[in-house]
Amino acid sequence: MPIVCGISIRKHSSKCTGECEVLEFSKNSPQRNSLEVSGDIKADGELQLANVSHEKELEEVKRQVEELKRENELKCKECAEACKSLKDLQNELMRKSMHVGSLAFAIEGQVKEKSKWFSSLRDLTRNLKILKMDQIKVSEEASTYKQQFLADFADMSSTIQSKLKEQVELHEDLKIKFIKGAKEQKELYNKVLDLKGNIRVFCRCRPLNAEETASGASMTIDFEAAKDGELNVKSNGTSKKTFKFDAIFSPQANQAEVFEDTAPLATSVLDGYNACIFAYGQTGTGKTFTMEGTEESRGVNYRTLEELFRIIEERKNAVRYEISVSVLEVYNEQIRDLLVSGSQQGVKRLEIKQDGEGMHHVPGLVEAHVNNMNEVWEALRTGSNARAVGSTNANEHSSRSHCIHCVMVKGENLLNGECTRSKLWLIDLAGSERIAKTEVQGERLKETQNINRSLSALGDVISSLATKSAHIPFRNSKLTHLLQDSLGGDSKTLMFVQISPNENDLSETLCSLNFASRVRGIELGPAKKQVDSMELLKYKQMVEKGKQDMKNKDFQMKKMEDTVHGLDIKLKEKDMKNKSLQDKIKELESQLLVERKLARQHVDSKIAEQFQQQHMRQQNEEEDAAPTRLPLASKISALKTCDENKFPLNIPRPLTENNSYKLSVPSATVDCPLKHNDLTEKENKENNPDIDEQPVVLKRLGRASMCPIAHRILPTPAPRRNSLIPIRTLSAVPKLPPPLFPLRSIQSEEMEDADGVDSKCLPEPTSQDSPKELKTASKKLNSVLRRSLQKKMQFKSPMQQNIRRVGVNVGMEKVRISIGSRGRMAQRVMLGNARRVPKENQLKQRWNIGTANKAAL
Ligand SMILES: Nc1ncnc2c1ncn2[C@@H]1O[C@H](COP(=O)(O)OP(=O)(O)OP(=O)(O)O)[C@@H](O)[C@H]1O
């Protein structure tokens, strides 16, 4: 018997397990042998049976195993597939979950962003509110500021105006005072100079030069008494003669000290007086030194011009000056222009001429315009270089000509427009040495003779001027002729008499001093001089006082100017501030406008929505109610009630050209099925209040019908004439048709076609009516109709309008107009003399409502 063993079943089953245990038991049990022995035969049969049954069972089991195997394989396959699909699904799930994750992340981000937006929107709204508040506050502030500013501005401008006026007056006053003061000052100054003497003589003595000192020359001038203006000339140790001059300058006096007393002449020249400063004396006594000086110690010429420019600068706000300089010399009675270059010299002979104003001048003489001291110095140096210099025995470098500088001054007073023209002559005369001493001959003798002659002529002129002689011999020499304008009249003359301290030059010194003494003595007597010192002091004080006053006034003016300037600046600042505030207001206003527009749009859209919903609701209700049709009268009354409740009763309802009513409803407030919500109109209405006065005209011109199904009939294109009240315009007061005749009998006509109505509905004028009567009646009717329409035309719903069309009582007792409910038929009923009815009756009258095709009551 084959022993079933070694069967291995992978999947455990209870059944299998039991059999296996049995098999195992039979194989391994120790009792097996005993069983075999004891009942072999018996057992053999049983065993065979058992074997058979076991085999069968085994077969069955095998089959089952096979089936199970197949099933198992199938299941495995399914399992594998399931695993695979599970994996796929897992992957998919993973992908999906990842996607979901990313989506969640994105959503989270969006949510965050949304919340951020919300918060920012909230912030913005809050900011907007704050801004609005700010704007209101700023507007208020601005308005108060503006008011304040305007008040301030008015106040300030009035203050400025008054101040300005005051300033102008003060300025004018000061100007007048200044002019007066300047004039006074000039006069006083002139007087001072007059008192000092028109011709003043200063004496200057040069120091002994090295040669003289070396030779042991003794001093012939005693300067002990020079302090009192007296000069003592000694000879051989004893006093020989005493001279008195306006000023005496010892050899130690420097150029500045010499010029100190000369400076007032510069002021006189700028004041418009002619002046002449000349140096007279023996050769080598220092005439050129005094007048021209050296580069280190400048002389009178340079210093005078310097003083001129200083005063010009001082007076620049009051007077404008022009200065020009000419440099010339008179040599051997001939005039030479020293500012002309060497090659041009002598080309043209210069002569002295008198112009139309009686002034003497040399035509063709170069006039160098100078604006500053550099230019002056340039001109002076040019002249000095060109000067003819001769050499004599007395002085190696003595000049043999009269060197003349002419300074021409033109002045224009900017305050009073006064113009002045004056001349200053600065003359370095040629040496006045004696011919015998210098032992000159020939050309030099001629030069000396000419020089002496001209100097003598100068003396004569001065003498004649002093004695106020009728004839002054100016023309005796070129020198005096040239100085004619500056030696006579109001001109000031200053003479420097230059002397030598050397005892050897005593005779020349005495000669010069005598000449100077004669000049001075003739001009100014001692008595006059005394007056001079007293008066001078007095006038000096006056001048000082005037100067101080002027300074004070100037200071006051400057202060006032500063105040005005400060006010100007303040005003400008206010202007700027105001402008910025205005800009801010404008900006806020525009912002507000935008916001308002948005709000309005929002409200409009809300209203439109509401209207649409209501309209839909209404339509639904109507459709529901349609099958159960109410009797017309009750419907009409219902509609009437409805309309009267919904529409304001006092709004006139105009007719259109087609005699169809255009519905006029307050678009935003009334709930009406046919309400036309015209946003643009509403906007216009809001922005333009005038529109309110006109009735709102609906866009849809459909006619309302009594038929409950069809509420509106489309407007007929042709104008309807079945009414007596055609209104052509949309104005609140409709215009009446021109000719209307009084109706005499009731005519009831059914009108099939609107176009064919005209001739039928209008009453024929009767033969009994005179044209006048007709006219009067027509007028009356017109006015009554108009009045009635104005009173009775009320703002109704389309249904109400239709009802109105049925019959119109125009307020006259016997005039009734009936119009078919569909607007096609009308019947005119009445007709008699039109007369006014009492107001109560009029009020009682109502629009008559007719049936579809019947005439009204
Ligand atoms: N006050 C003074 N102090 C110093 N030096 C002087 C003074 N006066 C004249 N001199 C000197 O004396 C010399 C002669 O002077 P200057 O040439 O001016 O005389 P002048 O009178 O002009 O002679 P001329 O008639 O020949 O022209 C010069 O060298 C000058 O420097």
PDB file of N, CA and C in Angstrom, residues 107-154:
ATOM      1  N   ILE A 107      -4.092  77.016  -1.711  1.00  0.00           N
ATOM      2  CA  ILE A 107      -5.314  77.586  -1.121  1.00  0.00           C
ATOM      3  C   ILE A 107      -4.974  78.343   0.155  1.00  0.00           C
ATOM      4  N   GLU A 108      -4.088  77.693   0.895  1.00  0.00           N
ATOM      5  CA  GLU A 108      -3.689  78.343   2.153  1.00  0.00           C
ATOM      6  C   GLU A 108      -3.074  79.727   1.872  1.00  0.00           C
ATOM      7  N   GLY A 109      -2.211  79.682   0.821  1.00  0.00           N
ATOM      8  CA  GLY A 109      -1.574  80.943   0.425  1.00  0.00           C
ATOM      9  C   GLY A 109      -2.610  81.965  -0.008  1.00  0.00           C
ATOM     10  N   GLN A 110      -3.583  81.411  -0.798  1.00  0.00           N
ATOM     11  CA  GLN A 110      -4.603  82.333  -1.296  1.00  0.00           C
ATOM     12  C   GLN A 110      -5.454  82.861  -0.153  1.00  0.00           C
ATOM     13  N   VAL A 111      -5.715  81.930   0.743  1.00  0.00           N
ATOM     14  CA  VAL A 111      -6.505  82.358   1.910  1.00  0.00           C
ATOM     15  C   VAL A 111      -5.750  83.432   2.670  1.00  0.00           C
ATOM     16  N   LYS A 112      -4.466  83.146   2.790  1.00  0.00           N
ATOM     17  CA  LYS A 112      -3.643  84.128   3.506  1.00  0.00           C
ATOM     18  C   LYS A 112      -3.673  85.470   2.780  1.00  0.00           C
ATOM     19  N   GLU A 113      -3.503  85.311   1.444  1.00  0.00           N
ATOM     20  CA  GLU A 113      -3.463  86.534   0.634  1.00  0.00           C
ATOM     21  C   GLU A 113      -4.802  87.276   0.728  1.00  0.00           C
ATOM     22  N   LYS A 114      -5.854  86.407   0.669  1.00  0.00           N
ATOM     23  CA  LYS A 114      -7.190  86.980   0.743  1.00  0.00           C
ATOM     24  C   LYS A 114      -7.368  87.720   2.069  1.00  0.00           C
ATOM     25  N   SER A 115      -6.927  87.040   3.104  1.00  0.00           N
ATOM     26  CA  SER A 115      -7.079  87.696   4.410  1.00  0.00           C
ATOM     27  C   SER A 115      -6.235  88.975   4.464  1.00  0.00           C
ATOM     28  N   LYS A 116      -5.085  88.828   3.780  1.00  0.00           N
ATOM     29  CA  LYS A 116      -4.232  90.023   3.722  1.00  0.00           C
ATOM     30  C   LYS A 116      -4.948  91.154   2.983  1.00  0.00           C
ATOM     31  N   TRP A 117      -5.541  90.715   1.843  1.00  0.00           N
ATOM     32  CA  TRP A 117      -6.275  91.706   1.048  1.00  0.00           C
ATOM     33  C   TRP A 117      -7.422  92.313   1.851  1.00  0.00           C
ATOM     34  N   PHE A 118      -8.082  91.363   2.559  1.00  0.00           N
ATOM     35  CA  PHE A 118      -9.202  91.837   3.366  1.00  0.00           C
ATOM     36  C   PHE A 118      -8.735  92.851   4.399  1.00  0.00           C
ATOM     37  N   SER A 119      -7.624  92.444   5.021  1.00  0.00           N
ATOM     38  CA  SER A 119      -7.129  93.354   6.062  1.00  0.00           C
ATOM     39  C   SER A 119      -6.686  94.678   5.443  1.00  0.00           C
ATOM     40  N   SER A 120      -6.022  94.537   4.247  1.00  0.00           N
ATOM     41  CA  SER A 120      -5.589  95.790   3.621  1.00  0.00           C
ATOM     42  C   SER A 120      -6.798  96.610   3.166  1.00  0.00           C
ATOM     43  N   LEU A 121      -7.846  95.862   2.711  1.00  0.00           N
ATOM     44  CA  LEU A 121      -9.072  96.559   2.316  1.00  0.00           C
ATOM     45  C   LEU A 121      -9.696  97.265   3.520  1.00  0.00           C
ATOM     46  N   ARG A 122      -9.657  96.518   4.632  1.00  0.00           N
ATOM     47  CA  ARG A 122     -10.179  97.100   5.869  1.00  0.00           C
ATOM     48  C   ARG A 122      -9.361  98.346   6.253  1.00  0.00           C
ATOM     49  N   ASP A 123      -8.054  98.146   6.108  1.00  0.00           N
ATOM     50  CA  ASP A 123      -7.174  99.276   6.429  1.00  0.00           C
ATOM     51  C   ASP A 123      -7.467 100.457   5.523  1.00  0.00           C
ATOM     52  N   LEU A 124      -7.638 100.063   4.231  1.00  0.00           N
ATOM     53  CA  LEU A 124      -7.888 101.124   3.255  1.00  0.00           C
ATOM     54  C   LEU A 124      -9.191 101.851   3.558  1.00  0.00           C
ATOM     55  N   THR A 125     -10.184 101.031   3.906  1.00  0.00           N
ATOM     56  CA  THR A 125     -11.469 101.640   4.242  1.00  0.00           C
ATOM     57  C   THR A 125     -11.317 102.549   5.452  1.00  0.00           C
ATOM     58  N   ARG A 126     -10.576 102.011   6.410  1.00  0.00           N
ATOM     59  CA  ARG A 126     -10.353 102.815   7.605  1.00  0.00           C
ATOM     60  C   ARG A 126      -9.585 104.095   7.256  1.00  0.00           C
ATOM     61  N   ASN A 127      -8.573 103.877   6.408  1.00  0.00           N
ATOM     62  CA  ASN A 127      -7.767 105.039   5.977  1.00  0.00           C
ATOM     63  C   ASN A 127      -8.631 106.044   5.230  1.00  0.00           C
ATOM     64  N   LEU A 128      -9.504 105.456   4.402  1.00  0.00           N
ATOM     65  CA  LEU A 128     -10.386 106.319   3.620  1.00  0.00           C
ATOM     66  C   LEU A 128     -11.252 107.163   4.540  1.00  0.00           C
ATOM     67  N   LYS A 129     -11.756 106.459   5.555  1.00  0.00           N
ATOM     68  CA  LYS A 129     -12.581 107.185   6.524  1.00  0.00           C
ATOM     69  C   LYS A 129     -11.761 108.282   7.201  1.00  0.00           C
ATOM     70  N   ILE A 130     -10.562 107.856   7.578  1.00  0.00           N
ATOM     71  CA  ILE A 130      -9.686 108.838   8.249  1.00  0.00           C
ATOM     72  C   ILE A 130      -9.398 109.997   7.309  1.00  0.00           C
ATOM     73  N   LEU A 131      -9.152 109.587   6.042  1.00  0.00           N
ATOM     74  CA  LEU A 131      -8.854 110.623   5.042  1.00  0.00           C
ATOM     75  C   LEU A 131     -10.025 111.575   4.862  1.00  0.00           C
ATOM     76  N   LYS A 132     -11.213 110.936   4.847  1.00  0.00           N
ATOM     77  CA  LYS A 132     -12.405 111.772   4.704  1.00  0.00           C
ATOM     78  C   LYS A 132     -12.524 112.738   5.870  1.00  0.00           C
ATOM     79  N   MET A 133     -12.286 112.152   7.038  1.00  0.00           N
ATOM     80  CA  MET A 133     -12.342 113.002   8.236  1.00  0.00           C
ATOM     81  C   MET A 133     -11.304 114.114   8.125  1.00  0.00           C
ATOM     82  N   ASP A 134     -10.122 113.656   7.692  1.00  0.00           N
ATOM     83  CA  ASP A 134      -9.028 114.626   7.539  1.00  0.00           C
ATOM     84  C   ASP A 134      -9.409 115.703   6.553  1.00  0.00           C
ATOM     85  N   GLN A 135     -10.009 115.180   5.469  1.00  0.00           N
ATOM     86  CA  GLN A 135     -10.377 116.121   4.407  1.00  0.00           C
ATOM     87  C   GLN A 135     -11.359 117.156   4.924  1.00  0.00           C
ATOM     88  N   ILE A 136     -12.337 116.634   5.677  1.00  0.00           N
ATOM     89  CA  ILE A 136     -13.324 117.555   6.244  1.00  0.00           C
ATOM     90  C   ILE A 136     -12.611 118.549   7.163  1.00  0.00           C
ATOM     91  N   LYS A 137     -11.710 117.948   7.957  1.00  0.00           N
ATOM     92  CA  LYS A 137     -10.996 118.805   8.905  1.00  0.00           C
ATOM     93  C   LYS A 137     -10.146 119.835   8.170  1.00  0.00           C
ATOM     94  N   VAL A 138      -9.444 119.287   7.133  1.00  0.00           N
ATOM     95  CA  VAL A 138      -8.558 120.183   6.367  1.00  0.00           C
ATOM     96  C   VAL A 138      -9.376 121.243   5.645  1.00  0.00           C
ATOM     97  N   SER A 139     -10.536 120.777   5.105  1.00  0.00           N
ATOM     98  CA  SER A 139     -11.391 121.741   4.418  1.00  0.00           C
ATOM     99  C   SER A 139     -11.820 122.836   5.372  1.00  0.00           C
ATOM    100  N   GLU A 140     -12.228 122.361   6.559  1.00  0.00           N
ATOM    101  CA  GLU A 140     -12.650 123.358   7.545  1.00  0.00           C
ATOM    102  C   GLU A 140     -11.488 124.280   7.886  1.00  0.00           C
ATOM    103  N   GLU A 141     -10.350 123.596   8.120  1.00  0.00           N
ATOM    104  CA  GLU A 141      -9.155 124.375   8.459  1.00  0.00           C
ATOM    105  C   GLU A 141      -8.820 125.364   7.357  1.00  0.00           C
ATOM    106  N   ALA A 142      -8.899 124.793   6.122  1.00  0.00           N
ATOM    107  CA  ALA A 142      -8.554 125.632   4.971  1.00  0.00           C
ATOM    108  C   ALA A 142      -9.496 126.808   4.859  1.00  0.00           C
ATOM    109  N   SER A 143     -10.785 126.495   5.084  1.00  0.00           N
ATOM    110  CA  SER A 143     -11.736 127.602   4.949  1.00  0.00           C
ATOM    111  C   SER A 143     -11.491 128.644   6.044  1.00  0.00           C
ATOM    112  N   THR A 144     -11.219 128.117   7.277  1.00  0.00           N
ATOM    113  CA  THR A 144     -10.961 129.100   8.339  1.00  0.00           C
ATOM    114  C   THR A 144      -9.660 129.845   8.063  1.00  0.00           C
ATOM    115  N   TYR A 145      -8.710 129.037   7.565  1.00  0.00           N
ATOM    116  CA  TYR A 145      -7.416 129.636   7.251  1.00  0.00           C
ATOM    117  C   TYR A 145      -7.553 130.673   6.141  1.00  0.00           C
ATOM    118  N   LYS A 146      -8.377 130.244   5.190  1.00  0.00           N
ATOM    119  CA  LYS A 146      -8.583 131.125   4.049  1.00  0.00           C
ATOM    120  C   LYS A 146      -9.215 132.435   4.517  1.00  0.00           C
ATOM    121  N   GLN A 147     -10.241 132.245   5.353  1.00  0.00           N
ATOM    122  CA  GLN A 147     -10.913 133.438   5.869  1.00  0.00           C
ATOM    123  C   GLN A 147      -9.922 134.285   6.665  1.00  0.00           C
ATOM    124  N   GLN A 148      -9.181 133.533   7.489  1.00  0.00           N
ATOM    125  CA  GLN A 148      -8.198 134.248   8.320  1.00  0.00           C
ATOM    126  C   GLN A 148      -7.167 134.941   7.456  1.00  0.00           C
ATOM    127  N   PHE A 149      -6.763 134.133   6.434  1.00  0.00           N
ATOM    128  CA  PHE A 149      -5.746 134.682   5.536  1.00  0.00           C
ATOM    129  C   PHE A 149      -6.275 135.914   4.809  1.00  0.00           C
ATOM    130  N   LEU A 150      -7.518 135.762   4.330  1.00  0.00           N
ATOM    131  CA  LEU A 150      -8.101 136.890   3.606  1.00  0.00           C
ATOM    132  C   LEU A 150      -8.183 138.117   4.508  1.00  0.00           C
ATOM    133  N   ALA A 151      -8.607 137.815   5.753  1.00  0.00           N
ATOM    134  CA  ALA A 151      -8.694 138.934   6.692  1.00  0.00           C
ATOM    135  C   ALA A 151      -7.307 139.516   6.936  1.00  0.00           C
ATOM    136  N   ASP A 152      -6.356 138.566   7.177  1.00  0.00           N
ATOM    137  CA  ASP A 152      -4.969 138.997   7.422  1.00  0.00           C
ATOM    138  C   ASP A 152      -4.430 139.764   6.232  1.00  0.00           C
ATOM    139  N   PHE A 153      -4.737 139.142   5.071  1.00  0.00           N
ATOM    140  CA  PHE A 153      -4.219 139.729   3.833  1.00  0.00           C
ATOM    141  C   PHE A 153      -4.752 141.148   3.653  1.00  0.00           C
ATOM    142  N   ALA A 154      -6.075 141.251   3.871  1.00  0.00           N
ATOM    143  CA  ALA A 154      -6.686 142.571   3.726  1.00  0.00           C
ATOM    144  C   ALA A 154      -6.064 143.534   4.724  1.00  0.00           C
TER     145      ALA A 154
END
